mmCIF file of C-alpha atoms in Angstrom:
data_model
loop_
_atom_site.group_PDB
_atom_site.id
_atom_site.type_symbol
_atom_site.label_atom_id
_atom_site.label_comp_id
_atom_site.label_asym_id
_atom_site.label_seq_id
_atom_site.Cartn_x
_atom_site.Cartn_y
_atom_site.Cartn_z
ATOM 1 C CA MET A 175 7.067 -15.570 4.953
ATOM 2 C CA VAL A 176 6.102 -15.574 1.292
ATOM 3 C CA LEU A 177 8.892 -17.997 0.465
ATOM 4 C CA SER A 178 8.111 -20.237 3.440
ATOM 5 C CA SER A 179 4.593 -20.765 2.078
ATOM 6 C CA GLN A 180 6.015 -22.115 -1.196
ATOM 7 C CA ARG A 181 6.539 -25.853 -1.553
ATOM 8 C CA GLN A 182 9.596 -25.301 -3.698
ATOM 9 C CA ASN A 183 11.704 -22.185 -3.924
ATOM 10 C CA ASN A 184 10.973 -20.514 -7.232
ATOM 11 C CA ASP A 185 14.150 -18.725 -8.387
ATOM 12 C CA GLN A 186 12.144 -16.126 -10.311
ATOM 13 C CA LEU A 187 9.992 -15.332 -7.246
ATOM 14 C CA VAL A 188 13.097 -15.127 -5.045
ATOM 15 C CA SER A 189 14.662 -12.697 -7.522
ATOM 16 C CA GLN A 190 11.506 -10.545 -7.718
ATOM 17 C CA LEU A 191 11.148 -10.376 -3.952
ATOM 18 C CA GLN A 192 14.826 -9.583 -3.461
ATOM 19 C CA SER A 193 14.717 -6.746 -5.989
ATOM 20 C CA PHE A 194 11.632 -5.383 -4.208
ATOM 21 C CA VAL A 195 13.375 -5.550 -0.817
ATOM 22 C CA ASP A 196 16.579 -3.960 -2.148
ATOM 23 C CA ARG A 197 14.745 -1.034 -3.750
ATOM 24 C CA ASP A 198 15.220 2.469 -2.305
ATOM 25 C CA PHE A 199 11.859 3.451 -0.813
ATOM 26 C CA SER A 200 13.152 6.513 1.037
ATOM 27 C CA PRO A 201 11.113 8.961 -1.112
ATOM 28 C CA TYR A 202 7.919 6.932 -0.572
ATOM 29 C CA ILE A 203 5.565 5.479 1.987
ATOM 30 C CA VAL A 204 4.335 2.102 0.721
ATOM 31 C CA ILE A 205 1.382 0.380 2.371
ATOM 32 C CA ALA A 206 0.724 -3.211 1.323
ATOM 33 C CA VAL A 207 -2.792 -4.597 1.806
ATOM 34 C CA SER A 208 -3.884 -8.236 1.608
ATOM 35 C CA VAL A 209 -7.409 -9.596 1.928
ATOM 36 C CA GLU A 210 -8.077 -12.814 3.815
ATOM 37 C CA ALA A 211 -11.233 -14.145 5.462
ATOM 38 C CA ASN A 212 -12.301 -17.244 7.349
ATOM 39 C CA VAL A 213 -15.424 -17.442 5.161
ATOM 40 C CA PRO A 214 -14.258 -17.318 1.521
ATOM 41 C CA ASP A 215 -17.469 -15.741 0.173
ATOM 42 C CA SER A 216 -17.109 -12.795 2.547
ATOM 43 C CA GLN A 217 -13.838 -11.674 0.922
ATOM 44 C CA VAL A 218 -15.198 -11.565 -2.637
ATOM 45 C CA PRO A 219 -16.363 -7.894 -2.594
ATOM 46 C CA SER A 220 -13.094 -6.728 -1.048
ATOM 47 C CA CYS A 221 -11.007 -8.720 -3.537
ATOM 48 C CA GLN A 222 -13.028 -7.351 -6.447
ATOM 49 C CA ALA A 223 -12.545 -3.787 -5.234
ATOM 50 C CA ILE A 224 -8.794 -4.210 -4.733
ATOM 51 C CA ASN A 225 -8.279 -6.015 -8.057
ATOM 52 C CA SER A 226 -10.311 -3.539 -10.134
ATOM 53 C CA ALA A 227 -8.931 -0.353 -8.556
ATOM 54 C CA ASN A 228 -6.305 1.730 -10.308
ATOM 55 C CA THR A 229 -4.343 4.884 -9.618
ATOM 56 C CA GLY A 230 -6.850 7.006 -11.538
ATOM 57 C CA THR A 231 -9.820 5.867 -9.459
ATOM 58 C CA LEU A 232 -7.966 6.212 -6.145
ATOM 59 C CA LYS A 233 -5.779 9.260 -6.766
ATOM 60 C CA ASN A 234 -8.126 11.866 -5.278
ATOM 61 C CA SER A 235 -9.892 9.673 -2.725
ATOM 62 C CA ALA A 236 -7.095 7.695 -1.015
ATOM 63 C CA TYR A 237 -4.802 9.550 1.348
ATOM 64 C CA LEU A 238 -2.885 9.408 4.609
ATOM 65 C CA GLU A 239 -4.062 11.863 7.223
ATOM 66 C CA ARG A 240 -2.316 13.164 10.306
ATOM 67 C CA GLN A 241 -4.085 14.003 13.538
ATOM 68 C CA ASP A 242 -3.831 17.723 12.675
ATOM 69 C CA GLY A 243 -5.715 17.127 9.400
ATOM 70 C CA ARG A 244 -2.826 17.364 6.907
ATOM 71 C CA ARG A 245 -3.313 14.947 4.027
ATOM 72 C CA LEU A 246 -0.885 13.132 1.784
ATOM 73 C CA PHE A 247 -2.583 11.896 -1.408
ATOM 74 C CA LEU A 248 -1.816 8.669 -3.270
ATOM 75 C CA ILE A 249 0.646 8.910 -6.161
ATOM 76 C CA SER A 250 0.469 5.294 -7.354
ATOM 77 C CA TYR A 251 -1.486 2.081 -6.807
ATOM 78 C CA LEU A 252 -0.346 -1.415 -7.768
ATOM 79 C CA PRO A 253 -2.995 -4.160 -7.654
ATOM 80 C CA PRO A 254 -2.047 -7.516 -6.149
ATOM 81 C CA ILE A 255 0.210 -9.817 -8.158
ATOM 82 C CA GLN A 256 1.605 -13.240 -7.312
ATOM 83 C CA ASP A 257 4.254 -11.857 -4.947
ATOM 84 C CA GLY A 258 2.318 -12.523 -1.749
ATOM 85 C CA LEU A 259 2.524 -8.858 -0.717
ATOM 86 C CA GLY A 260 -0.951 -7.771 -1.782
ATOM 87 C CA ALA A 261 -1.957 -4.420 -3.251
ATOM 88 C CA LYS A 262 0.487 -1.554 -2.809
ATOM 89 C CA PHE A 263 -0.600 1.997 -2.057
ATOM 90 C CA ILE A 264 2.266 4.430 -2.694
ATOM 91 C CA PHE A 265 2.427 7.911 -1.206
ATOM 92 C CA PRO A 266 5.168 10.550 -1.445
ATOM 93 C CA ARG A 267 7.132 10.743 1.792
ATOM 94 C CA THR A 268 7.476 14.535 1.721
ATOM 95 C CA GLU A 269 5.814 17.735 0.605
ATOM 96 C CA LYS A 270 8.618 20.297 1.059
ATOM 97 C CA ARG A 271 9.043 18.736 4.516
ATOM 98 C CA SER A 272 8.061 15.370 5.920
ATOM 99 C CA ILE A 273 4.356 14.973 6.624
ATOM 100 C CA LEU A 274 5.116 12.266 9.172
ATOM 101 C CA SER A 275 7.126 13.313 12.170
ATOM 102 C CA GLN A 276 7.563 12.578 15.842
ATOM 103 C CA GLN A 277 5.197 15.461 16.597
ATOM 104 C CA SER A 278 2.387 13.809 14.610
ATOM 105 C CA GLU A 279 1.439 11.068 17.029
ATOM 106 C CA ARG A 280 -1.236 9.425 14.942
ATOM 107 C CA GLN A 281 -1.842 8.904 11.230
ATOM 108 C CA ARG A 282 -4.647 7.149 9.413
ATOM 109 C CA ALA A 283 -5.157 5.847 5.902
ATOM 110 C CA VAL A 284 -8.430 6.874 4.259
ATOM 111 C CA ARG A 285 -10.243 5.846 1.110
ATOM 112 C CA ARG A 286 -13.325 7.963 0.476
ATOM 113 C CA ARG A 287 -16.079 6.482 -1.654
ATOM 114 C CA VAL A 288 -16.614 8.508 -4.801
#
């Protein structure tokens, strides 16, 4: 999808995207977030927040939460770059055992305001 939006295939972009796709993400849960709006001015605050955030500011306030209340806190945050994938929130997949399982029917991502 990212490449289809390009007028010409950029070999460097293709290489970056391929290396991202080929990476072993098994120890991680990666959530990519993009901001788009029909009214451009309405996306400005969201874009500013996503672009100015960093791992330090999100580390203790961004987490995944299961229905039973168990939380998995952010280990890394990557702001958007020109890869078309948006910001990346990275969580560890396990804490001694997997936090996500078939028994946990529902999960939610949370970012508390600090």
